[in-house]
Tab-separated table of C-alpha atoms and ligand atoms in Angstrom:
chain	number	residue	atom	x	y	z
H	9	UNK	CA	-22.519	9.068	-1.877
H	10	UNK	CA	-22.927	8.111	1.830
H	11	UNK	CA	-19.561	7.851	3.425
H	12	UNK	CA	-19.365	4.873	5.760
H	13	UNK	CA	-18.888	5.686	9.478
H	14	UNK	CA	-15.602	4.015	10.067
H	15	UNK	CA	-12.305	4.591	8.202
H	16	UNK	CA	-11.451	2.391	5.218
H	17	UNK	CA	-8.285	0.587	6.122
H	18	UNK	CA	-5.792	-0.023	3.297
H	19	UNK	CA	-2.773	-2.309	3.848
H	20	UNK	CA	0.422	-1.375	1.950
H	21	UNK	CA	2.554	-4.577	2.087
H	22	UNK	CA	5.464	-5.797	0.062
H	23	UNK	CA	9.151	-6.767	0.212
H	24	UNK	CA	11.756	-4.526	1.773
H	25	UNK	CA	12.593	-1.528	-0.491
H	26	UNK	CA	9.909	-2.061	-3.032
H	27	UNK	CA	8.533	1.467	-2.407
H	28	UNK	CA	5.834	1.110	0.158
H	29	UNK	CA	6.693	4.271	2.037
H	30	UNK	CA	7.217	6.169	-1.215
H	31	UNK	CA	3.733	5.064	-2.416
H	32	UNK	CA	2.117	6.151	0.795
H	33	UNK	CA	3.772	9.526	0.436
H	34	UNK	CA	2.269	9.831	-3.031
H	35	UNK	CA	-1.170	8.491	-2.264
H	36	UNK	CA	-1.937	10.419	0.808
H	37	UNK	CA	-1.655	13.921	-0.722
H	38	UNK	CA	-4.052	12.820	-3.467
H	39	UNK	CA	-6.571	11.569	-0.833
H	40	UNK	CA	-6.257	14.829	1.049
H	41	UNK	CA	-6.694	16.845	-2.142
H	42	UNK	CA	-9.968	14.958	-2.572
H	43	UNK	CA	-11.115	16.258	0.775
H	44	UNK	CA	-10.579	13.008	2.727
H	45	UNK	CA	-8.962	12.820	6.173
H	46	UNK	CA	-6.171	10.249	6.405
H	47	UNK	CA	-4.194	8.501	9.104
H	48	UNK	CA	-1.047	6.361	8.594
H	49	UNK	CA	0.195	3.463	10.688
H	50	UNK	CA	3.576	1.953	9.811
H	51	UNK	CA	4.755	-1.230	11.380
H	52	UNK	CA	8.256	-2.607	11.758
H	53	UNK	CA	9.902	-5.092	13.928
H	54	UNK	CA	12.840	-2.862	14.914
H	55	UNK	CA	12.202	0.779	14.226
H	56	UNK	CA	9.756	3.515	13.351
H	57	UNK	CA	11.802	5.260	10.637
H	58	UNK	CA	9.062	5.105	8.090
H	59	UNK	CA	6.699	6.967	10.332
H	60	UNK	CA	9.265	9.615	10.961
H	61	UNK	CA	9.871	9.980	7.238
H	62	UNK	CA	6.208	10.119	6.512
H	63	UNK	CA	5.537	12.741	9.181
H	64	UNK	CA	7.988	14.919	7.367
H	65	UNK	CA	6.720	14.103	3.861
H	66	UNK	CA	3.123	14.718	4.888
H	67	UNK	CA	3.713	17.775	7.005
H	68	UNK	CA	0.906	20.292	6.580
H	69	UNK	CA	-1.440	17.534	5.195
H	70	UNK	CA	-1.676	15.116	8.080
H	71	UNK	CA	-1.217	16.002	11.749
H	72	UNK	CA	1.879	14.374	13.109
H	73	UNK	CA	-0.149	12.477	15.771
H	74	UNK	CA	-2.028	10.739	12.977
H	75	UNK	CA	1.195	9.142	11.589
H	76	UNK	CA	1.993	6.371	14.000
H	77	UNK	CA	4.914	3.986	13.962
H	78	UNK	CA	4.343	0.621	15.699
H	79	UNK	CA	7.492	-1.224	16.680
H	80	UNK	CA	8.113	-4.679	17.942
H	81	UNK	CA	5.430	-7.085	16.878
H	82	UNK	CA	6.582	-10.041	14.868
H	83	UNK	CA	4.505	-11.423	12.006
H	84	UNK	CA	3.412	-9.231	9.126
H	85	UNK	CA	0.375	-11.465	8.809
H	86	UNK	CA	-0.980	-10.144	12.069
H	87	UNK	CA	-0.217	-6.663	10.806
H	88	UNK	CA	-0.057	-5.472	14.359
H	89	UNK	CA	-3.792	-5.823	14.551
H	90	UNK	CA	-4.158	-4.766	18.112
H	91	UNK	CA	-2.336	-1.491	17.542
H	92	UNK	CA	-4.271	-0.853	14.434
H	93	UNK	CA	-7.571	-1.514	16.265
H	94	UNK	CA	-6.528	0.875	19.009
H	95	UNK	CA	-5.617	3.555	16.407
H	96	UNK	CA	-9.052	3.092	14.797
H	97	UNK	CA	-10.771	3.264	18.136
H	98	UNK	CA	-8.964	6.532	18.854
H	99	UNK	CA	-9.570	8.008	15.394
H	100	UNK	CA	-12.994	6.786	14.278
H	101	UNK	CA	-13.711	9.854	12.228
H	102	UNK	CA	-10.934	9.435	9.691
H	103	UNK	CA	-11.924	8.618	6.139
H	104	UNK	CA	-8.883	6.418	5.236
H	105	UNK	CA	-6.074	4.696	7.204
H	106	UNK	CA	-3.101	3.431	5.364
H	107	UNK	CA	-1.058	0.744	7.069
H	108	UNK	CA	2.404	-0.034	5.872
H	109	UNK	CA	3.878	-3.407	6.687
H	110	UNK	CA	6.727	-5.483	5.350
H	111	UNK	CA	6.366	-8.983	4.152
H	112	UNK	CA	7.706	-11.186	1.399
H	113	UNK	CA	5.553	-12.747	-1.370
H	114	UNK	CA	4.448	-15.481	0.869
H	115	UNK	CA	2.901	-13.218	3.420
H	116	UNK	CA	1.765	-9.672	3.931
H	117	UNK	CA	-1.764	-10.232	2.833
H	118	UNK	CA	-4.411	-8.231	4.753
H	119	UNK	CA	-5.704	-9.515	8.030
H	120	UNK	CA	-9.374	-9.141	9.041
H	121	UNK	CA	-8.888	-5.532	10.253
H	122	UNK	CA	-7.896	-4.351	6.816
H	123	UNK	CA	-10.507	-3.608	4.173
H	124	UNK	CA	-8.265	-3.414	1.127
H	125	UNK	CA	-4.760	-4.726	0.483
H	126	UNK	CA	-2.070	-3.354	-1.820
H	127	UNK	CA	1.037	-5.460	-2.452
H	128	UNK	CA	3.966	-3.478	-3.766
H	129	UNK	CA	6.810	-5.170	-5.730
H	130	UNK	CA	9.637	-3.533	-7.568
H	131	UNK	CA	10.401	-3.886	-11.245
H	132	UNK	CA	14.026	-3.276	-10.295
H	133	UNK	CA	14.065	-6.780	-8.703
H	134	UNK	CA	13.517	-8.495	-12.063
H	135	UNK	CA	10.578	-9.447	-14.248
H	136	UNK	CA	9.836	-12.871	-12.824
H	137	UNK	CA	8.153	-12.009	-9.489
H	138	UNK	CA	4.513	-12.355	-10.714
H	139	UNK	CA	5.457	-15.599	-12.577
H	140	UNK	CA	6.507	-17.163	-9.233
H	141	UNK	CA	2.928	-16.881	-7.965
H	142	UNK	CA	3.669	-15.750	-4.452
H	143	UNK	CA	0.413	-15.868	-2.441
H	144	UNK	CA	0.387	-12.184	-1.810
H	145	UNK	CA	1.173	-11.328	-5.453
H	146	UNK	CA	-1.721	-13.583	-6.537
H	147	UNK	CA	-4.200	-12.786	-3.660
H	148	UNK	CA	-3.858	-9.124	-2.787
H	149	UNK	CA	-6.690	-6.788	-3.864
H	150	UNK	CA	-4.335	-4.601	-5.952
H	151	UNK	CA	-0.811	-5.511	-7.135
H	152	UNK	CA	1.400	-2.437	-7.487
H	153	UNK	CA	4.463	-2.873	-9.763
H	154	UNK	CA	6.638	0.047	-8.689
H	155	UNK	CA	10.011	1.455	-9.959
H	156	UNK	CA	9.062	1.013	-13.593
H	157	UNK	CA	11.731	3.630	-14.340
H	158	UNK	CA	14.452	1.168	-13.156
H	159	UNK	CA	13.335	-1.876	-15.168
H	160	UNK	CA	15.456	-1.116	-18.168
H	161	UNK	CA	18.510	-0.716	-15.974
H	162	UNK	CA	18.217	-4.310	-14.640
H	163	UNK	CA	17.152	-5.928	-17.897
H	164	UNK	CA	13.530	-6.386	-16.661
H	165	UNK	CA	10.798	-6.463	-19.244
H	166	UNK	CA	7.659	-4.717	-18.113
H	167	UNK	CA	5.612	-6.575	-20.899
H	168	UNK	CA	6.680	-9.793	-19.288
H	169	UNK	CA	5.563	-8.488	-15.846
H	170	UNK	CA	2.225	-7.375	-17.344
H	171	UNK	CA	1.574	-10.646	-19.164
H	172	UNK	CA	2.410	-12.718	-16.054
H	173	UNK	CA	0.438	-10.506	-13.734
H	174	UNK	CA	-2.554	-11.001	-16.006
H	175	UNK	CA	-2.051	-14.721	-16.014
H	176	UNK	CA	-1.602	-15.261	-12.327
H	177	UNK	CA	-4.138	-12.722	-11.006
H	178	UNK	CA	-7.857	-12.360	-11.267
H	179	UNK	CA	-7.613	-8.876	-9.702
H	180	UNK	CA	-6.075	-5.693	-11.020
H	181	UNK	CA	-2.510	-4.476	-11.083
H	182	UNK	CA	-1.040	-1.091	-11.647
H	183	UNK	CA	2.482	0.104	-12.765
H	184	UNK	CA	3.886	2.982	-10.816
H	185	UNK	CA	6.887	5.247	-10.622
H	186	UNK	CA	6.817	6.817	-7.236
H	187	UNK	CA	9.610	9.269	-8.153
H	188	UNK	CA	7.390	10.907	-10.684
H	189	UNK	CA	4.004	9.935	-9.414
H	190	UNK	CA	3.178	8.059	-12.642
H	191	UNK	CA	0.462	5.488	-12.085
H	192	UNK	CA	-0.419	6.724	-8.498
H	193	UNK	CA	-3.720	8.174	-9.656
H	194	UNK	CA	-4.747	4.729	-10.752
H	195	UNK	CA	-3.855	3.381	-7.279
H	196	UNK	CA	-6.055	6.027	-5.688
H	197	UNK	CA	-8.884	5.234	-8.055
H	198	UNK	CA	-8.742	1.590	-6.968
H	199	UNK	CA	-8.777	2.583	-3.298
H	200	UNK	CA	-11.687	4.900	-3.858
H	201	UNK	CA	-13.649	2.213	-5.695
H	202	UNK	CA	-13.138	-0.051	-2.704
H	203	UNK	CA	-14.337	2.727	-0.434
H	204	UNK	CA	-17.392	3.194	-2.534
H	205	UNK	CA	-18.074	-0.515	-2.448
H	206	UNK	CA	-17.595	-0.721	1.298
H	207	UNK	CA	-19.892	2.287	1.831
H	208	UNK	CA	-22.687	0.553	-0.187
H	209	UNK	CA	-22.505	-2.674	1.745
C	321	GTP	N1	13.813	5.051	-9.020
C	321	GTP	C1	12.774	4.848	-8.167
C	321	GTP	N2	13.059	4.758	-6.870
C	321	GTP	C2	12.027	4.542	-6.002
C	321	GTP	C3	10.697	4.390	-6.468
C	321	GTP	N3	9.889	4.220	-5.320
C	321	GTP	C4	10.686	4.207	-4.310
C	321	GTP	N4	11.946	4.502	-4.714
C	321	GTP	C5	13.190	4.549	-3.841
C	321	GTP	O1	13.472	3.291	-3.340
C	321	GTP	C6	13.931	3.248	-2.027
C	321	GTP	C7	13.048	2.413	-1.105
C	321	GTP	O2	11.740	2.994	-1.081
C	321	GTP	P1	10.828	2.918	0.237
C	321	GTP	O3	9.617	3.598	-0.124
C	321	GTP	O4	11.589	3.329	1.404
C	321	GTP	O5	10.604	1.338	0.283
C	321	GTP	P2	9.860	0.434	1.399
C	321	GTP	O6	9.173	-0.636	0.612
C	321	GTP	O7	8.960	1.401	2.164
C	321	GTP	O8	11.115	-0.091	2.193
C	321	GTP	P3	10.935	-0.754	3.648
C	321	GTP	O9	9.984	0.041	4.530
C	321	GTP	O10	12.374	-0.606	4.167
C	321	GTP	O11	10.549	-2.201	3.487
C	321	GTP	C8	13.944	4.786	-1.643
C	321	GTP	O12	15.259	5.275	-1.806
C	321	GTP	C9	12.966	5.343	-2.625
C	321	GTP	O13	13.266	6.749	-2.888
C	321	GTP	C10	10.468	4.421	-7.808
C	321	GTP	O14	9.348	4.251	-8.344
C	321	GTP	N5	11.566	4.638	-8.662
C	322	MG	MG1	8.981	1.647	4.222
């Protein structure tokens, strides 16, 4: 396969606490193990705590200067595009760049600078999120339903989530448990499929 010359950029969006940082911490080692170089950009209005946590989690896999926390820009829709563009300009040889950004189900979809968008929701927040047809739930490239281990504790039915996700989406969805890594390989497979597609166009 001919690898394309610029990094594939992957947005990791979703509501507060759904598990975006935990997912990035699980995905990056898998990409690294596949021989790919990875950068990470986290974005937050008030702090760069996620970048700090990811620098620790990815120590030895990703050089600390390739985990960047952008603070201060407002709307998740813009996904701090200027900062991301600058990061890409400075690191054009990376294979993948993951960009974590918050955003509720009405926003957080990928802007033009992002090639592939994940939207992470938590099964611990109930089983009616897909049914409500939030634009990002419907329109993201890959819906990630995380915290499957907690569903039973809040009375959330994973079959209901699966049925509704199938109904409201044309695209794929994956169930994950970022505490055990269950389902994360499937997320990586989808990212790599997108990379393959991007490299052939
Ligand atoms: N039980 C369980 N806990 C999880 C899972 N994924 C993440 N968590 C925990 O949920 C909490 C929030 O996870 P984060 O990854 O920080 O969530 P986030 O979406 O990045 O949160 P913000 O960046 O603040 O919006 C942390 O305590 C994680 O350890 C999971 O699959 N199962
Ligand atoms: Mg986070």
